[in-house]
Short mmCIF file of C-alpha atoms in Angstrom, two decimals:
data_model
loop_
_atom_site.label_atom_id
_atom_site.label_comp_id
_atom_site.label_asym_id
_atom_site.label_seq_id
_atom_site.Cartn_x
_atom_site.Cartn_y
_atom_site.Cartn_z
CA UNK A 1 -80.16 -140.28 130.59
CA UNK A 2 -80.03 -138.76 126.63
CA UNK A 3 -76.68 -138.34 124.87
CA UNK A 4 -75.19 -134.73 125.84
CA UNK A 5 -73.85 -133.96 122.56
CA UNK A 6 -75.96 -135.28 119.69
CA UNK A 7 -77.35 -133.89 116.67
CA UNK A 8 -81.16 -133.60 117.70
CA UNK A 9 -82.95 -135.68 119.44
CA UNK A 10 -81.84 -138.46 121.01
CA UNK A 11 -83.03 -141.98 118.88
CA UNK A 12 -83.77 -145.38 120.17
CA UNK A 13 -83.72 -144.01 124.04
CA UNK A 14 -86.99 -145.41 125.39
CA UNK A 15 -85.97 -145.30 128.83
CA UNK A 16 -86.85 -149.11 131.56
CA UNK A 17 -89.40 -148.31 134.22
CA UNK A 18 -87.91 -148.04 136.86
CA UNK A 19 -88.16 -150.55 139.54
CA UNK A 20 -88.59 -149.11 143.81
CA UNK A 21 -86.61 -151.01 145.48
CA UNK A 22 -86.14 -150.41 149.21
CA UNK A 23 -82.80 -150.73 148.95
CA UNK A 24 -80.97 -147.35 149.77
CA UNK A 25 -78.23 -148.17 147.71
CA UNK A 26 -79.62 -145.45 145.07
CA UNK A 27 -79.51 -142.83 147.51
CA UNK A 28 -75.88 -143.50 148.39
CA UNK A 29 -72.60 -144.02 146.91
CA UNK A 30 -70.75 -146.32 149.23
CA UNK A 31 -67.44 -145.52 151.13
CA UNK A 32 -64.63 -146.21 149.19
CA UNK A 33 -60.97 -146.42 150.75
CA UNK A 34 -59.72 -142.87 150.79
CA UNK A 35 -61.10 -142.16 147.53
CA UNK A 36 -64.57 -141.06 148.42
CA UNK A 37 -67.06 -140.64 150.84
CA UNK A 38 -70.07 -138.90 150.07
CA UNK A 39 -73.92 -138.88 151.15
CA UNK A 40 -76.07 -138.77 147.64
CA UNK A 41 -78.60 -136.79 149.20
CA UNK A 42 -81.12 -134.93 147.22
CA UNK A 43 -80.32 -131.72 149.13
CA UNK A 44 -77.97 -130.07 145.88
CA UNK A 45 -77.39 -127.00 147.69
CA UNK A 46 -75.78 -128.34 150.85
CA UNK A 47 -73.56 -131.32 149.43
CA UNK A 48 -72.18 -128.23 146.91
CA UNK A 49 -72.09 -125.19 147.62
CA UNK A 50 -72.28 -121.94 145.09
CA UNK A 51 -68.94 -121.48 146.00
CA UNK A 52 -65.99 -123.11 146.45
CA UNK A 53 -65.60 -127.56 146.28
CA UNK A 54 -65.97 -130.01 148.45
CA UNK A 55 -63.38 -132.84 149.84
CA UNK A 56 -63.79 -134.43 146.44
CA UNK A 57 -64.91 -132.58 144.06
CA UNK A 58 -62.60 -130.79 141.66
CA UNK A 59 -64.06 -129.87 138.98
CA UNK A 60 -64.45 -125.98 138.37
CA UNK A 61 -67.81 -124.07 139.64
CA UNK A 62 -68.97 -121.50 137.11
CA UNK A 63 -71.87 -119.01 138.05
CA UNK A 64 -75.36 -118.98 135.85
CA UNK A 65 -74.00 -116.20 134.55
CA UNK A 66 -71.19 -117.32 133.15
CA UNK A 67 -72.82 -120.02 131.64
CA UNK A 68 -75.55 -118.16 130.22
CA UNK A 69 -73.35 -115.55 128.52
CA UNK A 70 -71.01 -118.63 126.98
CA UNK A 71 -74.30 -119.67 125.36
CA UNK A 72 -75.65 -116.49 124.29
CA UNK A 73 -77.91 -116.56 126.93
CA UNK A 74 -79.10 -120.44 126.12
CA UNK A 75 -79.89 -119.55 122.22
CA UNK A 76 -81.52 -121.61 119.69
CA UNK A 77 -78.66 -121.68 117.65
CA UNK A 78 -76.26 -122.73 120.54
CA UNK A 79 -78.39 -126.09 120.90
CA UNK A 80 -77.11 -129.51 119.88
CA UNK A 81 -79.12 -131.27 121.34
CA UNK A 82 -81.74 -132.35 123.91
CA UNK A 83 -81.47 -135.89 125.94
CA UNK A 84 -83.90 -137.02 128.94
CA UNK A 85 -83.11 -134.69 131.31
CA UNK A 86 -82.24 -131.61 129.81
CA UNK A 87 -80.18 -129.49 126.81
CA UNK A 88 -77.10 -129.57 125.69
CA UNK A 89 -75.69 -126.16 124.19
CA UNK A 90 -72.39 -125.52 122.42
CA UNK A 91 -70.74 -122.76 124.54
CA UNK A 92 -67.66 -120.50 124.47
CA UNK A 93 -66.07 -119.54 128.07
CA UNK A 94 -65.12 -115.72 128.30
CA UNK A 95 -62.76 -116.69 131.13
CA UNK A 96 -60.42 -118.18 128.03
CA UNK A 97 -61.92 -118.36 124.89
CA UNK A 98 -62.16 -122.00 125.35
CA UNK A 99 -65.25 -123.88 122.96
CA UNK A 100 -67.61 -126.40 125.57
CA UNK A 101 -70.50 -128.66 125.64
CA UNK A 102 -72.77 -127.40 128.63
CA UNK A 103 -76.03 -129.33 129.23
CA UNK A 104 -78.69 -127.59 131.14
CA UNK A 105 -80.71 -130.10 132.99
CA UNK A 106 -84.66 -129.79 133.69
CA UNK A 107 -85.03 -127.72 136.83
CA UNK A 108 -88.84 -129.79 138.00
CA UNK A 109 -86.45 -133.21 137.61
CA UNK A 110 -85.89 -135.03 140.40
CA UNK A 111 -83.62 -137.66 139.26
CA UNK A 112 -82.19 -135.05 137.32
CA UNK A 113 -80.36 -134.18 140.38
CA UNK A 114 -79.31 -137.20 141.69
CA UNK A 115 -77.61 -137.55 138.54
CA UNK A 116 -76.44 -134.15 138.26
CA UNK A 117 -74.83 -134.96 141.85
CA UNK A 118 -73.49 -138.70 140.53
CA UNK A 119 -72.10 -137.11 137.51
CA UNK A 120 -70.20 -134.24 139.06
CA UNK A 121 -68.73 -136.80 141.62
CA UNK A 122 -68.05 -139.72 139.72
CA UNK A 123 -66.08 -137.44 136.90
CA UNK A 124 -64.35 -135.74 139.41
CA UNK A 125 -62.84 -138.68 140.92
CA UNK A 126 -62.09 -140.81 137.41
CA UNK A 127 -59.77 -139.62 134.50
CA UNK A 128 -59.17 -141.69 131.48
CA UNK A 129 -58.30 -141.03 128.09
CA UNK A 130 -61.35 -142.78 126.86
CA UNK A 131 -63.86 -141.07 129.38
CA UNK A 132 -65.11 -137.81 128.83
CA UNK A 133 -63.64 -134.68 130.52
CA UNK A 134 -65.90 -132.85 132.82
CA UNK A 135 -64.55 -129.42 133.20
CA UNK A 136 -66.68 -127.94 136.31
CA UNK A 137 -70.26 -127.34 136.92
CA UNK A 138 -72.98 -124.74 138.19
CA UNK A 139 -75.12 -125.41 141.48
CA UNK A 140 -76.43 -121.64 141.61
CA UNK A 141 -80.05 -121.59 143.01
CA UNK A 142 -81.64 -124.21 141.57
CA UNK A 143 -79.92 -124.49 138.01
CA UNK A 144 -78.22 -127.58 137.58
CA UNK A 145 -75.62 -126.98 134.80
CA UNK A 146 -72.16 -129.34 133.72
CA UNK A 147 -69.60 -127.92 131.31
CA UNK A 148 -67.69 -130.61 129.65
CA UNK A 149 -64.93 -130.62 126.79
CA UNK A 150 -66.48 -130.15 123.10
CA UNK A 151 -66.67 -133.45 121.20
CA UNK A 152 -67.11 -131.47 117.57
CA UNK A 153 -68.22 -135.26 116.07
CA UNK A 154 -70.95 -136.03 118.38
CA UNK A 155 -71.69 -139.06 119.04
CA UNK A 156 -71.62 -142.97 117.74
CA UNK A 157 -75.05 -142.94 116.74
CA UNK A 158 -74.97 -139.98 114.55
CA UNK A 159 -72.35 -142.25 112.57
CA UNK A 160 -74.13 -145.15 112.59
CA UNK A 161 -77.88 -144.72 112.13
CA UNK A 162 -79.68 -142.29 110.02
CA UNK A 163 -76.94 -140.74 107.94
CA UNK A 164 -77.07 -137.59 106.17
CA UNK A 165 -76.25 -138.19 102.95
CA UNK A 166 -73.45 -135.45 103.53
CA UNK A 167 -72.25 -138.01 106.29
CA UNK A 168 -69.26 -139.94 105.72
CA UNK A 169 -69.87 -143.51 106.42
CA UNK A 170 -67.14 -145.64 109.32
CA UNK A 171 -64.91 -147.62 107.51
CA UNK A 172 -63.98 -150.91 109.13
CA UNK A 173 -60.55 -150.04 110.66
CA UNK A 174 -62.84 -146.66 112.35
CA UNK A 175 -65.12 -149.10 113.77
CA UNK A 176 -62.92 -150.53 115.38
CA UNK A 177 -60.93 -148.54 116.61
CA UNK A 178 -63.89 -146.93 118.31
CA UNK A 179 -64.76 -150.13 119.74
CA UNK A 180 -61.44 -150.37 121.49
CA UNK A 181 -61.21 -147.08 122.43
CA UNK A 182 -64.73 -147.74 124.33
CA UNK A 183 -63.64 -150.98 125.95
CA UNK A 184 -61.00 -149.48 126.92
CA UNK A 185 -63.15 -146.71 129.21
CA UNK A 186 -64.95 -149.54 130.30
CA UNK A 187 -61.86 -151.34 131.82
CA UNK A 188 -60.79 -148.53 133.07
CA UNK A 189 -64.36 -148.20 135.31
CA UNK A 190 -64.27 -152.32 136.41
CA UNK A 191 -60.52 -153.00 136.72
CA UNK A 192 -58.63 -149.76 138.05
CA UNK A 193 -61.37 -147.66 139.84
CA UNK A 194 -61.63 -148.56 143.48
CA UNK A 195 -64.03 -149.92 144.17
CA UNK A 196 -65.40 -150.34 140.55
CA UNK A 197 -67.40 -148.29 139.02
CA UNK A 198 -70.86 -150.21 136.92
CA UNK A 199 -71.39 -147.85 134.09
CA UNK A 200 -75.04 -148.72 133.63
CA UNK A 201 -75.87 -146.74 130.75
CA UNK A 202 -73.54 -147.94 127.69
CA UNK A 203 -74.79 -147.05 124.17
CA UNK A 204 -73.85 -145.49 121.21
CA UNK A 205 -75.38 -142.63 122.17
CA UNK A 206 -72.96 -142.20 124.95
CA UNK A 207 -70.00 -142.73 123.18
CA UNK A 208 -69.13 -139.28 121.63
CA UNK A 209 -65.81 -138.61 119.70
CA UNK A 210 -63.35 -136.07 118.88
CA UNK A 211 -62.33 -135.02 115.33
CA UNK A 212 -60.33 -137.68 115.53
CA UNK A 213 -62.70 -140.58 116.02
CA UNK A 214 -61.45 -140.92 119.46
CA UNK A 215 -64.18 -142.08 121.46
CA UNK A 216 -64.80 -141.72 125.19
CA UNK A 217 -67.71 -142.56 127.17
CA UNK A 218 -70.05 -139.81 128.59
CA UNK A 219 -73.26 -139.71 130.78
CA UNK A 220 -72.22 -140.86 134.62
CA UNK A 221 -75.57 -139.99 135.97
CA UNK A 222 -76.38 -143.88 136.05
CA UNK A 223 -72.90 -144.41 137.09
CA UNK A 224 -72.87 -147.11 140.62
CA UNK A 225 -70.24 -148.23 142.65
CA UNK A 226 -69.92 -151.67 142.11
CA UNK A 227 -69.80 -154.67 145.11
CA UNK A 228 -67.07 -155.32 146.85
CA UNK A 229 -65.61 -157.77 149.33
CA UNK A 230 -67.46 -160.98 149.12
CA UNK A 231 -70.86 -159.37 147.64
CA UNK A 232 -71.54 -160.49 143.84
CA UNK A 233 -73.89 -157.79 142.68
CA UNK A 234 -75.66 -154.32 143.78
CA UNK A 235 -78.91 -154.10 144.26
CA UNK A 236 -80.93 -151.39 142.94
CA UNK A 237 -83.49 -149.80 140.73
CA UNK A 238 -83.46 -151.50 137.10
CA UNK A 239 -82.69 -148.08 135.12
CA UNK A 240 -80.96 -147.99 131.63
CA UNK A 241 -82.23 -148.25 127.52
CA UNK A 242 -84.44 -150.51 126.04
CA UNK A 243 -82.31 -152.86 123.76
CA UNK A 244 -78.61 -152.08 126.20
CA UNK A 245 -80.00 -153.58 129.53
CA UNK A 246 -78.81 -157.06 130.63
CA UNK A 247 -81.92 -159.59 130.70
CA UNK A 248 -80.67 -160.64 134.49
CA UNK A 249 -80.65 -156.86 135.32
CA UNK A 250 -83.84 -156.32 133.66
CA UNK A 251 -85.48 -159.34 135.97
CA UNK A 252 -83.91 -158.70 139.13
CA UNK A 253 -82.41 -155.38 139.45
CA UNK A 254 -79.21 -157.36 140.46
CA UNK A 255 -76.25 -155.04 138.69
CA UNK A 256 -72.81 -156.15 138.18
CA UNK A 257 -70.20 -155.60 135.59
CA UNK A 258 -71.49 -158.15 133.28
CA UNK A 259 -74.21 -156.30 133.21
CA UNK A 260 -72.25 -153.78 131.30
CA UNK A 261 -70.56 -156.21 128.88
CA UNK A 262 -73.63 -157.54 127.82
CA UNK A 263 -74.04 -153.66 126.82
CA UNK A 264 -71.35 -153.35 125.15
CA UNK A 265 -72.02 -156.61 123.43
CA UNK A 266 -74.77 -154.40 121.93
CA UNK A 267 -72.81 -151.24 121.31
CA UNK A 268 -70.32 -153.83 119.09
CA UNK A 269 -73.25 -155.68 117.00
CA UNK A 270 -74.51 -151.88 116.04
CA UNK A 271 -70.91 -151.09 115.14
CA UNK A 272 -70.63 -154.38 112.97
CA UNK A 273 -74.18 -154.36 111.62
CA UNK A 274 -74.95 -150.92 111.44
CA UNK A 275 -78.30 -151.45 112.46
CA UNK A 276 -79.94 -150.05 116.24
CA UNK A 277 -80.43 -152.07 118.94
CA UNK A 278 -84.13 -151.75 118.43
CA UNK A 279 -85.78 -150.49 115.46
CA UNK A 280 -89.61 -151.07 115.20
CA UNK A 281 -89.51 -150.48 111.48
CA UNK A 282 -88.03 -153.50 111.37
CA UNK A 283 -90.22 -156.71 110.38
CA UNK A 284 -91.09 -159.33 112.63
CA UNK A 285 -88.14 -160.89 114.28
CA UNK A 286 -85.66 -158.08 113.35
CA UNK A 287 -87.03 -155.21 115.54
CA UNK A 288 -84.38 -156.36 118.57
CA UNK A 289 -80.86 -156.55 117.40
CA UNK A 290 -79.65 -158.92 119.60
CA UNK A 291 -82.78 -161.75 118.53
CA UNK A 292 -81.86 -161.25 115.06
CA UNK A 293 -78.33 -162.00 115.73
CA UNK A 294 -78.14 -165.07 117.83
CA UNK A 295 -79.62 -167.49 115.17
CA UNK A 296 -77.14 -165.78 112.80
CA UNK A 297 -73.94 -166.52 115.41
CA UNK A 298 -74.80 -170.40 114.78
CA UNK A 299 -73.69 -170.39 111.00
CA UNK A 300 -70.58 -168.84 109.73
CA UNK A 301 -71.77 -169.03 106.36
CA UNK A 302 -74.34 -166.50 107.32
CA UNK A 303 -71.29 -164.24 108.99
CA UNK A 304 -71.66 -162.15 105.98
CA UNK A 305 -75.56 -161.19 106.15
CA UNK A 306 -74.30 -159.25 109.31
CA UNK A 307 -72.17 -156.77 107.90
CA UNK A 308 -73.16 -152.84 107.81
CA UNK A 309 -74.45 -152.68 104.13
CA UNK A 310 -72.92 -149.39 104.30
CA UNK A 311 -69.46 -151.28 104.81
CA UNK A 312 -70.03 -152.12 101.42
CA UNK A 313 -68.27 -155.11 101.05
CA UNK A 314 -64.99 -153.63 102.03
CA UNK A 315 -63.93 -155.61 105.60
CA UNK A 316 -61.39 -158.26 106.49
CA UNK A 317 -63.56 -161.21 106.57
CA UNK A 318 -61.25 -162.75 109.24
CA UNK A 319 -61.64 -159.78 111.35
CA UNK A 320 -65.28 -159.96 110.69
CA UNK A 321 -65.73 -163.24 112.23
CA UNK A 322 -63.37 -162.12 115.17
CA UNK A 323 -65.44 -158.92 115.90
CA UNK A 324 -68.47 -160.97 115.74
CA UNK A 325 -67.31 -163.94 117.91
CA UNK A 326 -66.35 -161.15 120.63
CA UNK A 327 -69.99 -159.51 120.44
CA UNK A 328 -71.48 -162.90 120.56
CA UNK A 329 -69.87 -163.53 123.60
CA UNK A 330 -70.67 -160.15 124.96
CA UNK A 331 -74.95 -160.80 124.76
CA UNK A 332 -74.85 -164.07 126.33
CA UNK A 333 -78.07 -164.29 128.61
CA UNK A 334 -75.99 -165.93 131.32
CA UNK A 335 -73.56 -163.43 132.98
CA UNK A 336 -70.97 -165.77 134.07
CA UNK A 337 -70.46 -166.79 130.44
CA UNK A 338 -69.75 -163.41 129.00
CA UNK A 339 -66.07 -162.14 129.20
CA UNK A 340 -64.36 -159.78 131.39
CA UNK A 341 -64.09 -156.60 129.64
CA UNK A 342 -60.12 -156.86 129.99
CA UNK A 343 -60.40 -159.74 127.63
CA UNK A 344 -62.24 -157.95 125.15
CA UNK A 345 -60.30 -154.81 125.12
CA UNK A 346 -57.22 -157.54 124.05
CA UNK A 347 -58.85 -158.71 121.32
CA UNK A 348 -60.41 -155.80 120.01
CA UNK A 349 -57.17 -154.06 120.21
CA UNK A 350 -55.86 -156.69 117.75
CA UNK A 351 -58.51 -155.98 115.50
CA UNK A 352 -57.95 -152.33 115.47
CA UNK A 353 -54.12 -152.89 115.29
CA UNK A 354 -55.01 -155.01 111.80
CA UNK A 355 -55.01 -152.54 108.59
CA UNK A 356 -57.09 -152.95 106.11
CA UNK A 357 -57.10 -151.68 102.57
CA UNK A 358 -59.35 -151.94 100.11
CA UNK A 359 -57.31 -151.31 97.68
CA UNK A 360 -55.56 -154.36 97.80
CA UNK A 361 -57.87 -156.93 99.69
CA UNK A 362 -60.98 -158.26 98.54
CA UNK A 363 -64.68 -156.73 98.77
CA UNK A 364 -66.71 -159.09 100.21
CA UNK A 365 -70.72 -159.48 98.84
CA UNK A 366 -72.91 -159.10 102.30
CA UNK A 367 -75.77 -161.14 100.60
CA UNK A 368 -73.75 -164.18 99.21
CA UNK A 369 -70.63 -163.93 101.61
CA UNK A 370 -68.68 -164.39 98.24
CA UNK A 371 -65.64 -162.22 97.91
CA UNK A 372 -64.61 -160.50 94.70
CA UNK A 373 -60.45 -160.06 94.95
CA UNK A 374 -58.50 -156.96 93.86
CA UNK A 375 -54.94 -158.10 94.13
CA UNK A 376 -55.21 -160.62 96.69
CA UNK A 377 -57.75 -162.73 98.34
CA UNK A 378 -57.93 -162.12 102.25
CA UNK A 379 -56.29 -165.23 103.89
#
């Protein structure tokens, strides 16, 4: 599913094949102990009614109307963007004057629903500081519409790839930062939801921020319950991005919440590198992110060659080698050797806590790995 707040298109979201699978794990969400309980039909109009909630869902219901005059009746000029399975439109409620992000999604889609349904459950249920806030929805007929708060930076990728040169580049303590702030959603899904909740769908794309650079993850709509009791993994269709998905995922359709670190492995080497997690302009060899990088995480001396150019220079190289050691850990192709996201929201934490000037550290050359000092070298 495409970013719902993103300036244009959607980039580097070539979408897996999906998979069948005659498990019917995609067509429910699993009980959960008195948290939820709901058949994921495809019937819209009977699991939520125009009117009025459900046991478990909170959010607010809005009318087409409503919707439709916040947008100036869906206008060009209210548009900021358009994922996989519909628009997104900047919106302003009459009810209180309050500014929104409301995506429209493709009426003739029939996964569409499914996660429309997911996504108005699933947000309804978990609140986090680092997840976005869905603020109701609109089931009238057969619009699908969801109203969530206004992330006025968009998302990750805008900041990442393909600047404007109006576009003011992340600095290094920004990256990171961000790439707490993510982890943290993340931990929030595997270690306090109950049962956990698989994310499925991490990318930069998905990660949208407010004007503060706070990030917090969006896009539920491949959101699964994770296993629980003595299973290891949920079975199910392989769905996600090209680049993001775990290879084990990928083979078997066998989900678990590795299968999300290794995605946010990824997220983290775009954040450090600046470069996408696949980018066919790239020559041979260079095209997939994470098969340029794992010849690179061999030799610290080549540490430097990793850095965003855009970074220029300007990075602690200790916190360099940190970030990168986490990420490397992140992508490794066998699950039980990657971390648990708990671990990595500790040690990116650190490296967010860690200030870095410029002014009075060194600039460090990204082709040489040489460091030119200002006041100090970086110890």
């Amino acid at each position: 599913m495409g970013c719902f707040l993103c300036s244009g298109k959607s980039r580097n979201n070539q979408k897996i094949p999906q998979k069948k699978n005659n498990n019917k794990s995609d067509d429910q969400i699993p009980s959960s102990s008195e948290k939820v309980k709901v058949n994921l039909t495809l019937d819209i109009k009977k699991d939520i009614p125009k009117e009025g909630g459900t046991d478990h869902i909170a959010a607010h219901t809005f009318t087409f109307h409503e919707l439709a005059a916040a947008t100036k009746n869906f206008r060009a000029d209210c548009l900021l963007g358009e994922g996989g399975f519909g628009r997104v439109y900047k919106g302003r409620l009459e009810s209180n004057n309050k500014v929104v992000a409301i995506k429209q999604l493709d009426r003739n889609g029939l996964q569409g629903n499914r996660e429309f349904l997911v996504e108005v459950l699933m947000l309804s249920l978990l609140h986090h500081p680092n997840l976005v806030n869905l603020i109701g929805y609109c089931a009238d007929g057969d619009q699908r519409l969801l109203v969530y708060e206004y992330m006025p930076l968009g998302s990750l990728e805008d900041h990442l790839h393909d600047l404007p040169p109006d576009r003011k580049r992340l600095d290094w303590t920004t990256r990171m930062k961000i790439a707490a702030g993510a982890a943290k959603g993340l931990e929030y899904l595997h270690d306090k939801a109950n049962p956990p909740v698989i994310y499925r769908d991490l990318k930069c794309s998905n990660i949208l921020l407010d004007e503060n650079y706070h990030p917090k993850l969006s896009d539920f709509g491949l959101a699964k319950l994770g296993p629980v009791g003595d299973k290891t993994h949920v079975s199910t269709r392989v769905m996600g991005t090209y680049g993001y998905c775990a290879p084990e995922y990928a083979m078997t359709g066998q989900l678990t919440l590795k299968s999300d670190v290794y995605s946010f492995g990824v997220v983290l080497l775009e954040i450090i590198t600046g470069r996408k997690a696949i980018d066919n302009s790239r020559g041979g060899g260079e095209h997939n992110l994470v098969a340029w990088a794992r010849p690179l995480f061999k030799d610290r001396r080549k540490f430097a060659q990793m850095a965003d150019p855009l970074l220029q220079g300007q990075y602690p190289v200790r916190g360099l080698y940190q970030a990168l050691a986490v990420a490397a850990m992140c992508v490794q192709e066998q699950p039980n050797m990657r971390p648990l996201i708990a671990d990595v929201v500790t040690a990116l934490t650190y490296l967010a806590s860690q200030k870095y000037d410029p002014e009075t550290q060194s600039v460090h050359s990204s082709r040489t790995g040489s460091s030119t000092p200002r006041s100090r070298r970086e110890l």
